[in-house]
Short mmCIF file of C-alpha atoms and ligand atoms in Angstrom, two decimals:
data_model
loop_
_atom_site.label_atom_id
_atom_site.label_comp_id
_atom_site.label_asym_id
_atom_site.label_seq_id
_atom_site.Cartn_x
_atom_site.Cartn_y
_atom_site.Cartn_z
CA UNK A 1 0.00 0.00 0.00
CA UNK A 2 2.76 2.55 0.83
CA UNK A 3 4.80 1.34 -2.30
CA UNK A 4 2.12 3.25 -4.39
CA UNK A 5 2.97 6.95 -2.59
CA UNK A 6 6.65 6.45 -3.21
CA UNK A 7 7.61 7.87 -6.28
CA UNK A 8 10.05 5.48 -9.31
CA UNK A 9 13.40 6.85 -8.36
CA UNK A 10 12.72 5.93 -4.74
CA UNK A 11 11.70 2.75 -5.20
CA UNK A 12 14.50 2.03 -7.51
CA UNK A 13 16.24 2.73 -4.47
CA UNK A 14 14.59 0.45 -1.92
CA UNK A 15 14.81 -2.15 -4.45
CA UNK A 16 18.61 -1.52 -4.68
CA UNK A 17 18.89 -1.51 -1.02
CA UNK A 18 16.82 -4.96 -0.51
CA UNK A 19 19.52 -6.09 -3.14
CA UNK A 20 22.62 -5.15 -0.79
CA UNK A 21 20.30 -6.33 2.25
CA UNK A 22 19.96 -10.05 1.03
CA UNK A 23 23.72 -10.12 0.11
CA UNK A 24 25.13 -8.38 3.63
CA UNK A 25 22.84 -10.34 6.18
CA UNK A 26 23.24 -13.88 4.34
CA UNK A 27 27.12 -13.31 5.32
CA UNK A 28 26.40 -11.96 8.72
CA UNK A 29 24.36 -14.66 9.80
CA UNK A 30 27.11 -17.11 8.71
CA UNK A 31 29.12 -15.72 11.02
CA UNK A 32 27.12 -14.55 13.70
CA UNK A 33 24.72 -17.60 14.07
CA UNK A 34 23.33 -17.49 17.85
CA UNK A 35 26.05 -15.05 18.94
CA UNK A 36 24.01 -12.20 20.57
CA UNK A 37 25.64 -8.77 18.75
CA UNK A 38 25.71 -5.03 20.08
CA UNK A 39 28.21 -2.86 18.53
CA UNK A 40 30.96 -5.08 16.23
CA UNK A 41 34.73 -4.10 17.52
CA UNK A 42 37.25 -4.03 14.75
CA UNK A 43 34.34 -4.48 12.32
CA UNK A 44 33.20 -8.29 14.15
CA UNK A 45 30.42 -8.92 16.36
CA UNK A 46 31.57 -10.35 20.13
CA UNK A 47 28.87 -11.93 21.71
CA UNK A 48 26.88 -10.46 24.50
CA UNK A 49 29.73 -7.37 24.19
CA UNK A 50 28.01 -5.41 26.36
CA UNK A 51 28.22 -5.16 30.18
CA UNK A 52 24.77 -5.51 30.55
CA UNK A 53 25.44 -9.66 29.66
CA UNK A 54 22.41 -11.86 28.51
CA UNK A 55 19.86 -9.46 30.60
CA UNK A 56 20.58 -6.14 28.20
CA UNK A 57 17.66 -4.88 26.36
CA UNK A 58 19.06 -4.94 23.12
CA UNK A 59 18.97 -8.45 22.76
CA UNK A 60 16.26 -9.45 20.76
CA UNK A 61 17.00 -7.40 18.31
CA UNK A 62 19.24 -9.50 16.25
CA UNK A 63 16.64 -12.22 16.25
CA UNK A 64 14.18 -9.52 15.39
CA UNK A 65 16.91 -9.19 12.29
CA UNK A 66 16.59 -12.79 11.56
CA UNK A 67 13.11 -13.37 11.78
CA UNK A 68 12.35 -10.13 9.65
CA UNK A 69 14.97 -11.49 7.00
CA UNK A 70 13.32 -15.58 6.83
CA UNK A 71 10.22 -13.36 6.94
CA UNK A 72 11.64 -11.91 3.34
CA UNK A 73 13.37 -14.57 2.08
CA UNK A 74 12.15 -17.64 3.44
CA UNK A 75 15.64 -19.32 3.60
CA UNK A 76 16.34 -21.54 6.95
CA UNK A 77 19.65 -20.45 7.80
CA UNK A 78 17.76 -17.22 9.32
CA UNK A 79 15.44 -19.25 11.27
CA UNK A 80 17.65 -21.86 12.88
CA UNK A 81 19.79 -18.71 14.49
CA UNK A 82 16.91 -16.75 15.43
CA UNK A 83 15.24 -20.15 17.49
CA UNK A 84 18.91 -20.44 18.96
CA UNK A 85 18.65 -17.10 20.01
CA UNK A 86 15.60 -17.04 21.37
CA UNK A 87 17.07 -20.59 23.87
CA UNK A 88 19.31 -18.14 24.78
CA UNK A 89 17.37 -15.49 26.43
CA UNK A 90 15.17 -17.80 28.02
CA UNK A 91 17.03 -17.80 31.03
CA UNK A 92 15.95 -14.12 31.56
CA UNK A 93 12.78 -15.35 32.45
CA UNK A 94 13.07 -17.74 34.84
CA UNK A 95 16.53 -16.03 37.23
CA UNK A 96 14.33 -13.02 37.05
CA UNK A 97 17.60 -11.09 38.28
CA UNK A 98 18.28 -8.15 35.72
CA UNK A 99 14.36 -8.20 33.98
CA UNK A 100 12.43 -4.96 33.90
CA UNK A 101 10.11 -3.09 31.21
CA UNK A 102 12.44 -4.16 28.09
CA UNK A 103 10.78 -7.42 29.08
CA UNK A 104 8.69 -6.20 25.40
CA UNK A 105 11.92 -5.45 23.75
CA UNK A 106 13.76 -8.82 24.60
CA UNK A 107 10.70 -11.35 23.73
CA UNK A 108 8.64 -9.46 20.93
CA UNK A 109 10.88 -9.74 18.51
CA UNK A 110 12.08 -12.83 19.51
CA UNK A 111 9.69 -15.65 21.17
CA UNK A 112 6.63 -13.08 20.00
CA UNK A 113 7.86 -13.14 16.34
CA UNK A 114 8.69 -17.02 16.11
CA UNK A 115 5.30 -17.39 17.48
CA UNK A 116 4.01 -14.84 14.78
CA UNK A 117 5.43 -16.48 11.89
CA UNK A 118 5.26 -20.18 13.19
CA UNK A 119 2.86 -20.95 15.43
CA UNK A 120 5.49 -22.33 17.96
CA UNK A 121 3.68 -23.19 21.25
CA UNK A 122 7.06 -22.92 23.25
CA UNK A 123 7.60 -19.26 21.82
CA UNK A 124 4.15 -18.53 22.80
CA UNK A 125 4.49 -19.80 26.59
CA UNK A 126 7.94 -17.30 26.39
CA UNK A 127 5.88 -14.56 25.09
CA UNK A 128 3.55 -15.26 28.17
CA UNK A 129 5.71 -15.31 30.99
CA UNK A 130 7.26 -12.06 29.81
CA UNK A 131 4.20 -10.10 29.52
CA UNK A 132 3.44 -11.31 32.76
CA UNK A 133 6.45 -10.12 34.06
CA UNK A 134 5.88 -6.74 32.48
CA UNK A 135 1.88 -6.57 33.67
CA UNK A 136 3.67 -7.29 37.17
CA UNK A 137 5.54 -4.21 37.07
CA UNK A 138 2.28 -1.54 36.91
CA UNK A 139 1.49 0.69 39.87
CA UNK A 140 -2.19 1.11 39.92
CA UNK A 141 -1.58 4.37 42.03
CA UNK A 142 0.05 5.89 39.24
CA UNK A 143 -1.32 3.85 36.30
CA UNK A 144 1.80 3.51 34.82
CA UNK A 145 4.74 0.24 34.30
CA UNK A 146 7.77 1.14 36.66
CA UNK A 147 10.47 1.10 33.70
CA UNK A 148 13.99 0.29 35.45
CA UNK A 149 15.40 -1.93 38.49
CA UNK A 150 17.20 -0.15 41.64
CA UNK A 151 20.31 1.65 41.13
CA UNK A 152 19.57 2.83 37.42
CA UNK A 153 19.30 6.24 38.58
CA UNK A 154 22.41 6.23 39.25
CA UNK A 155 22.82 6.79 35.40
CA UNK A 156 20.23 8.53 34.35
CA UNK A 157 18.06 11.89 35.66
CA UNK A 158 18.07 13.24 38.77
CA UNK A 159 14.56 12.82 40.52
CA UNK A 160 12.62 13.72 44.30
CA UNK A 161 11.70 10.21 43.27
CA UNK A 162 13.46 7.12 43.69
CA UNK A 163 13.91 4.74 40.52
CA UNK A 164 10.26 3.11 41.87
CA UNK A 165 8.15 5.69 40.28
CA UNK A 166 10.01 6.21 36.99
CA UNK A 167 8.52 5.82 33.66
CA UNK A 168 9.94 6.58 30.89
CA UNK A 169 9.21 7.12 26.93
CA UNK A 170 10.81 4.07 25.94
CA UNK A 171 8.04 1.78 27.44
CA UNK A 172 5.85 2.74 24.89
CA UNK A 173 7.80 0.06 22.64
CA UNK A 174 7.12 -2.37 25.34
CA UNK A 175 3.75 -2.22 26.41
CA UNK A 176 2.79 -4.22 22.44
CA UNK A 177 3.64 -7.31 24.00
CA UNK A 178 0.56 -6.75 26.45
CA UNK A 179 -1.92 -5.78 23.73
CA UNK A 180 -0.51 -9.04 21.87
CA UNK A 181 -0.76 -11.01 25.48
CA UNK A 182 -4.57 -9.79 25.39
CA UNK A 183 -5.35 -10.82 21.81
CA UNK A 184 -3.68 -14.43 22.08
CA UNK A 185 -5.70 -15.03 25.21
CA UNK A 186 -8.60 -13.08 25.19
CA UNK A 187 -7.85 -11.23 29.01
CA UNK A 188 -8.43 -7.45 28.80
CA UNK A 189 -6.32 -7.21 31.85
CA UNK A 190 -3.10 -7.04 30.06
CA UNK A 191 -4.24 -4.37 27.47
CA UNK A 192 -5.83 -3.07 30.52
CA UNK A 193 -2.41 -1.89 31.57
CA UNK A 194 -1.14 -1.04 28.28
CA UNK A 195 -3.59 1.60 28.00
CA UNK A 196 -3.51 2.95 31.56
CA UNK A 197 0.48 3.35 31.01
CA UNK A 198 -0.24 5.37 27.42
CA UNK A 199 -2.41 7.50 29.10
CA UNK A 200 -0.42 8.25 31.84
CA UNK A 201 2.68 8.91 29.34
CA UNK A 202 0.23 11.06 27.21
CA UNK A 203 -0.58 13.35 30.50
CA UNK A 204 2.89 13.78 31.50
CA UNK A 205 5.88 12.55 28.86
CA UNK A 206 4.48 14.43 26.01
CA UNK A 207 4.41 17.91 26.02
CA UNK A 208 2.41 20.73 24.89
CA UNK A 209 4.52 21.26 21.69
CA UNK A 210 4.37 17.61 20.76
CA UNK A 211 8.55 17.12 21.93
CA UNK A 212 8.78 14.27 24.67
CA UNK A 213 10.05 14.23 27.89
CA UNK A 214 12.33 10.62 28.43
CA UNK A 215 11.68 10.44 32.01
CA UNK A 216 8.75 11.10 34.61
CA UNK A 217 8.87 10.70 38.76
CA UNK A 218 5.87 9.81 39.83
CA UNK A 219 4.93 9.45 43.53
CA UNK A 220 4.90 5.39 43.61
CA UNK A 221 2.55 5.29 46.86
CA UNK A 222 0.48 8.18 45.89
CA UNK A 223 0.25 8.56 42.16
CA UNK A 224 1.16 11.91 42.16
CA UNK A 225 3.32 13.72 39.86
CA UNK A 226 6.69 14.91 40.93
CA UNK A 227 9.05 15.85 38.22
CA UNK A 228 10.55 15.34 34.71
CA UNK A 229 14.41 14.75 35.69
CA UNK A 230 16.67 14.55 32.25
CA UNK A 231 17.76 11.32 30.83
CA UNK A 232 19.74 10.12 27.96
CA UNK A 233 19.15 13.69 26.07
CA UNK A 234 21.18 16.54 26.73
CA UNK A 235 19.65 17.99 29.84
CA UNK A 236 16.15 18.35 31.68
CA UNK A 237 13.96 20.26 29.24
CA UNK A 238 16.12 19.02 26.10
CA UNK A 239 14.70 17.02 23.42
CA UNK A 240 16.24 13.50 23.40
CA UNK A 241 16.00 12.03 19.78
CA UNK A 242 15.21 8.62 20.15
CA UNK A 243 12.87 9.39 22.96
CA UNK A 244 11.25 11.01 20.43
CA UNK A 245 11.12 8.12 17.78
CA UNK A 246 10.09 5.92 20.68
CA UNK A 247 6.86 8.13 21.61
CA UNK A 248 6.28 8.33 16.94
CA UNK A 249 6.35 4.49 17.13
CA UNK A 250 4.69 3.96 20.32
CA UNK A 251 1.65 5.98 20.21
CA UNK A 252 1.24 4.98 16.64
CA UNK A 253 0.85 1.19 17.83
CA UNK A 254 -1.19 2.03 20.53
CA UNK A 255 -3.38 3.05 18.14
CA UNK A 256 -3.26 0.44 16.33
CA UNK A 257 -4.11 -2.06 18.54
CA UNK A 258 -6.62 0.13 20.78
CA UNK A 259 -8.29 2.41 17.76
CA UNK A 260 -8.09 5.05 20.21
CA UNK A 261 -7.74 8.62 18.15
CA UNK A 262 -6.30 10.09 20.64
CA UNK A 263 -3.58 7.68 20.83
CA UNK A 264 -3.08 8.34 16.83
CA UNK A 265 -3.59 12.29 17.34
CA UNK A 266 -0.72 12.28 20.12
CA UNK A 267 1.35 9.78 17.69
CA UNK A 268 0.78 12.55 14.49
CA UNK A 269 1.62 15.41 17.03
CA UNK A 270 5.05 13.70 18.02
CA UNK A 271 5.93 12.51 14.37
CA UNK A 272 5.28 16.72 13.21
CA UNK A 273 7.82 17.42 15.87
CA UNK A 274 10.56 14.94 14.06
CA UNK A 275 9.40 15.85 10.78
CA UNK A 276 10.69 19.55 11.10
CA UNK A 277 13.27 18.87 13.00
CA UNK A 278 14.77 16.52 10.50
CA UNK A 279 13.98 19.01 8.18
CA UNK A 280 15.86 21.30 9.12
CA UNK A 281 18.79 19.08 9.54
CA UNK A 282 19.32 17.84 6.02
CA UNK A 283 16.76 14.17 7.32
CA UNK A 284 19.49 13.46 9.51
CA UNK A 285 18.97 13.40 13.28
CA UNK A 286 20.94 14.91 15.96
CA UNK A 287 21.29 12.94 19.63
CA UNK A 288 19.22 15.64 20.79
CA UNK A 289 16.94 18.18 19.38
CA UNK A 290 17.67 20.96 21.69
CA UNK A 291 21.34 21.07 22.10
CA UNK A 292 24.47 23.10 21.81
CA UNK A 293 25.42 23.20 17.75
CA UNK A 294 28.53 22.29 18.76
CA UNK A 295 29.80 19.51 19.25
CA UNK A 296 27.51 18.38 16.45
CA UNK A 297 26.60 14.77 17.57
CA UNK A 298 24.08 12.45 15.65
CA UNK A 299 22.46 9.33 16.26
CA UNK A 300 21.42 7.29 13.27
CA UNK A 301 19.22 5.11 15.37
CA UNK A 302 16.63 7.75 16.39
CA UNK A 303 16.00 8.23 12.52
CA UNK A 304 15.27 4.41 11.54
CA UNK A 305 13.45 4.05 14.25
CA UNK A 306 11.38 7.55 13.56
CA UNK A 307 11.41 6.09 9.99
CA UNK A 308 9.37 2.33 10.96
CA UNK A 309 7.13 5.14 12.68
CA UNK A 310 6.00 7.12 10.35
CA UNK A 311 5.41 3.95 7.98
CA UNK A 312 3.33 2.85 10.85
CA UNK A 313 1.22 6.11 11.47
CA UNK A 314 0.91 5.78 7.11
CA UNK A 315 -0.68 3.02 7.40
CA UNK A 316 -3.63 4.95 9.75
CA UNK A 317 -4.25 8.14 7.97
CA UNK A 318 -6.10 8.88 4.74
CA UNK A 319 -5.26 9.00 2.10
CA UNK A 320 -4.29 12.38 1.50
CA UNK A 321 -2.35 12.64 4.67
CA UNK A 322 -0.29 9.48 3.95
CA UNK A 323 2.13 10.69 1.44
CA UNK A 324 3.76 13.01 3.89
CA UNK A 325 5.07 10.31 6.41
CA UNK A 326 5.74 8.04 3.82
CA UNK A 327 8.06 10.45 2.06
CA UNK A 328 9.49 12.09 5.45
CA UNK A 329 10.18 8.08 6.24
CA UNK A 330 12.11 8.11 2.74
CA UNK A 331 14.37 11.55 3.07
CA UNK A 332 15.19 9.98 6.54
CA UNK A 333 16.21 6.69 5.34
CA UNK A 334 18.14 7.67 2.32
CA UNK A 335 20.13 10.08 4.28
CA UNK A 336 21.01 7.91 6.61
CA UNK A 337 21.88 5.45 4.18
CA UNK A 338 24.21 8.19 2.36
CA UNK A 339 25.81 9.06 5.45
CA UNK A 340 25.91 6.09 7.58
CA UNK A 341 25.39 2.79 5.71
CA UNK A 342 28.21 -0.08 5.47
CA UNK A 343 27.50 -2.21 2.40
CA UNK A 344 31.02 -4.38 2.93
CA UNK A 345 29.56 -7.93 3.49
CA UNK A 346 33.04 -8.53 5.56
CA UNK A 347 31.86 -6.24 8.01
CA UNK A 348 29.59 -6.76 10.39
CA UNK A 349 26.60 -4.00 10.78
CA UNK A 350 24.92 -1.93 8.40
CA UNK A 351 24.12 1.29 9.93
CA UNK A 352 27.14 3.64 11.74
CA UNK A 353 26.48 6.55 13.75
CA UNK A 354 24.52 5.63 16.61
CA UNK A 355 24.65 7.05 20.12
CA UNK A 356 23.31 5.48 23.39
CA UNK A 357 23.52 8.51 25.41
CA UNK A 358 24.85 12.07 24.94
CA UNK A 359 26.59 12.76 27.56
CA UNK A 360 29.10 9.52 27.00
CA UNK A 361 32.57 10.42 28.55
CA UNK A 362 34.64 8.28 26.68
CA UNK A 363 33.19 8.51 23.54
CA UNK A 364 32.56 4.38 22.84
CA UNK A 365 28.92 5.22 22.98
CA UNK A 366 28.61 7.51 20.70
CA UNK A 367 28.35 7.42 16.79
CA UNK A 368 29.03 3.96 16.84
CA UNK A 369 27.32 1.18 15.24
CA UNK A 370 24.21 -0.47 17.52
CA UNK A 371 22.20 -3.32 16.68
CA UNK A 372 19.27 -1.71 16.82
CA UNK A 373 19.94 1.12 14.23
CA UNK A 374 19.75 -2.24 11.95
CA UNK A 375 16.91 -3.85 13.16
CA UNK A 376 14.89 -0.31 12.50
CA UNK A 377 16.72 -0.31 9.30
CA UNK A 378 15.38 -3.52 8.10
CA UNK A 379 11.97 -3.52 8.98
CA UNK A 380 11.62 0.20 7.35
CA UNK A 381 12.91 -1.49 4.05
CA UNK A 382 10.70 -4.19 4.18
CA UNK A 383 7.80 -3.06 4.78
CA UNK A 384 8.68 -0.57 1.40
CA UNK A 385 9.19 -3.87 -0.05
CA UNK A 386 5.78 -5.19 1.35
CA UNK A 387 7.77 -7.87 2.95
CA UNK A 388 8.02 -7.26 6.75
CA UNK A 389 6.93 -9.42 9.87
CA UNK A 390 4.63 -7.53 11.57
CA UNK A 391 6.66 -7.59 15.28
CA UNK A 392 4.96 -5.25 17.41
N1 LIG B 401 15.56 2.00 25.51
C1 LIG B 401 16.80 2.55 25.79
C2 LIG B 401 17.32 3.42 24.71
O1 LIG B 401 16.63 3.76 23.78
O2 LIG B 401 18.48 3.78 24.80
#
């Protein structure tokens, strides 16, 4: 459906780019397999590379990879890894030591897409138990999922609030596996939640002016709002990117899986936000909207994953309204891919130029290579190509 508002030389691209995709992820899953990548040293994946070991929230993204790519091409070498994976990270859910709201990011597009595309009762029963884990986590007081475990505010924002009664933008991407948990087994009470958290974000991570706030203290035992500390943006008041691609993405699937308008009205106000701020910024986005110029720092992530957005909220507009996120999704993507993209099957990753947090003191964090930046990558491709799993 999209395909038709994209105009010949841009599909002549996406076509060229599915071309490169097929050849560059063939030879990474040869030598990846089950490994569980992050950011590739020396141009190779380690696994698990990151300090956060098997618990880190990244990783069911490379399965999400996998499955998007048998999904596309139907050839088994994609599936074996992805299952192998997915063994992997079961662990997660039964030593329940570093588990919190990723809990949607870790199993949807792992157990949640096997089960998609295959019908896999084991997947399913993975699926399960993490969405129970992640319905576990709401506080009816606030109506909202408690996004981190102790000591993570350590990192991030400085709150009246301890880490209990943080939410945070992000969860928006997590919350599908609850809507999914409903649909499979017919309970409200997990969409229940879902929609409880969106409204709560809606009230107090979004603001006026459509830019998002990453982080929000709320009183755990009262409900009450305290504060918005700053997160991984620039400061308190700033505009972090991919907190803004999460809230394009997030509200734009909870309206697809609730029908509520004002989910897709807050989801349209968020994406007009990105839209002229990519503008602006020759389609390619900065770690954070409202920073210094200089240093100029960018983070190709926030603009794949704005991209898979806006090909989401297409898909819920008329007609006449479609063509603008479908092209703003395009101007993102190829600039990204002019700027960013590694085509080299030696190497492993596609997309360079990703940052985890701005203010990263040693640098290794920032425009570097993150799974992620792929995964969004991929899907945006494929569903141009009207070949993508639907994950979330
Ligand atoms: N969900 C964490 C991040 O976007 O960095």
């Amino acid at each position: 459906m999209q395909r038709e508002y994209v105009n010949a030389a841009d599909l002549e691209w996406v076509d060229g780019v599915y071309e490169k995709l097929l050849v560059k992820m063939r030879a990474e899953c040869e030598r990846v397999g089950t490994k569980i990548p992050y950011c590739p040293k020396d141009g190779k994946y380690e696994d698990l590379g990151y300090p956060g070991g098997i618990h880190f929230w990244t990783n069911g993204f490379w399965p999400g990879m996998l499955w998007q790519m048998y999904e596309a091409t139907g050839e088994e070498c994609y599936r074996t890894a992805a299952e192998g994976v997915e063994e992997r990270l079961e662990v997660i859910l039964t030593d329940f030591k570093g588990v919190d709201h990723d809990a949607g990011f870790l199993f949807l597009p792992s157990a949640v897409a096997n089960y998609r595309k295959t019908g896999n009762e084991t997947s399913k029963m993975r699926g399960m138990q993490a969405a129970n884990l992640l319905a576990g986590r709401f506080n009816p007081e606030g109506n909202f999922i408690r996004a981190w475990g102790d000591g993570m505010d350590a990192f991030f924002g400085k709150s009246d609030v301890d880490v209990s009664g943080w939410m945070i933008i992000d969860c928006m991407m997590n919350i599908p596996l609850l809507y999914w948990a409903s649909e499979i087994t017919k309970d409200p009470r997990y969409a229940y939640v879902a929609k409880r958290h969106a409204k709560t974000a809606q009230r107090y991570v979004i603001r006026e002016d459509g830019s998002s706030n990453h982080i929000v203290g709320i009183n755990p035992n009262t409900g009450e709002f305290v504060d918005n500390p700053g997160g991984q943006g620039y400061e308190k008041g700033s505009s972090w990117s991919r907190g803004q691609s999460w809230a394009v993405y997030g509200f734009a699937l909870s309206y697809r899986h609730t029908g509520d308008e004002e989910f897709l009205n807050t989801a349209k106000k968020c994406a007009h936000y990105c839209i002229s701020n990519l503008a602006v910024n020759d389609w390619l986005p900065l770690v954070d909207y409202r920073a210094p110029e200089e240093p100029l720092k960018y983070d190709s992530t926030a603009g794949m994953i704005t991209a898979c957005g806006l090909l989401e909220l297409a898909e819920h507009v008329g007609e006449h309204e479609r063509k603008l996120y479908v092209e703003a999704a395009i101007r993102i993507l190829k600039a990204g891919d002019a700027k960013f993209n590694n085509w080299d099957p030696e190497v492993d990753s596609i997309v360079d130029g990703g940052t985890f947090f701005y203010h990263d003191k040693d640098g290794s964090n920032t425009e570097v290579p993150i799974i992620y930046g792929d995964y969004y990558f991929i899907e945006a491709i494929l569903r141009l190509k009207e070949k993508a799993l639907f994950i979330w």
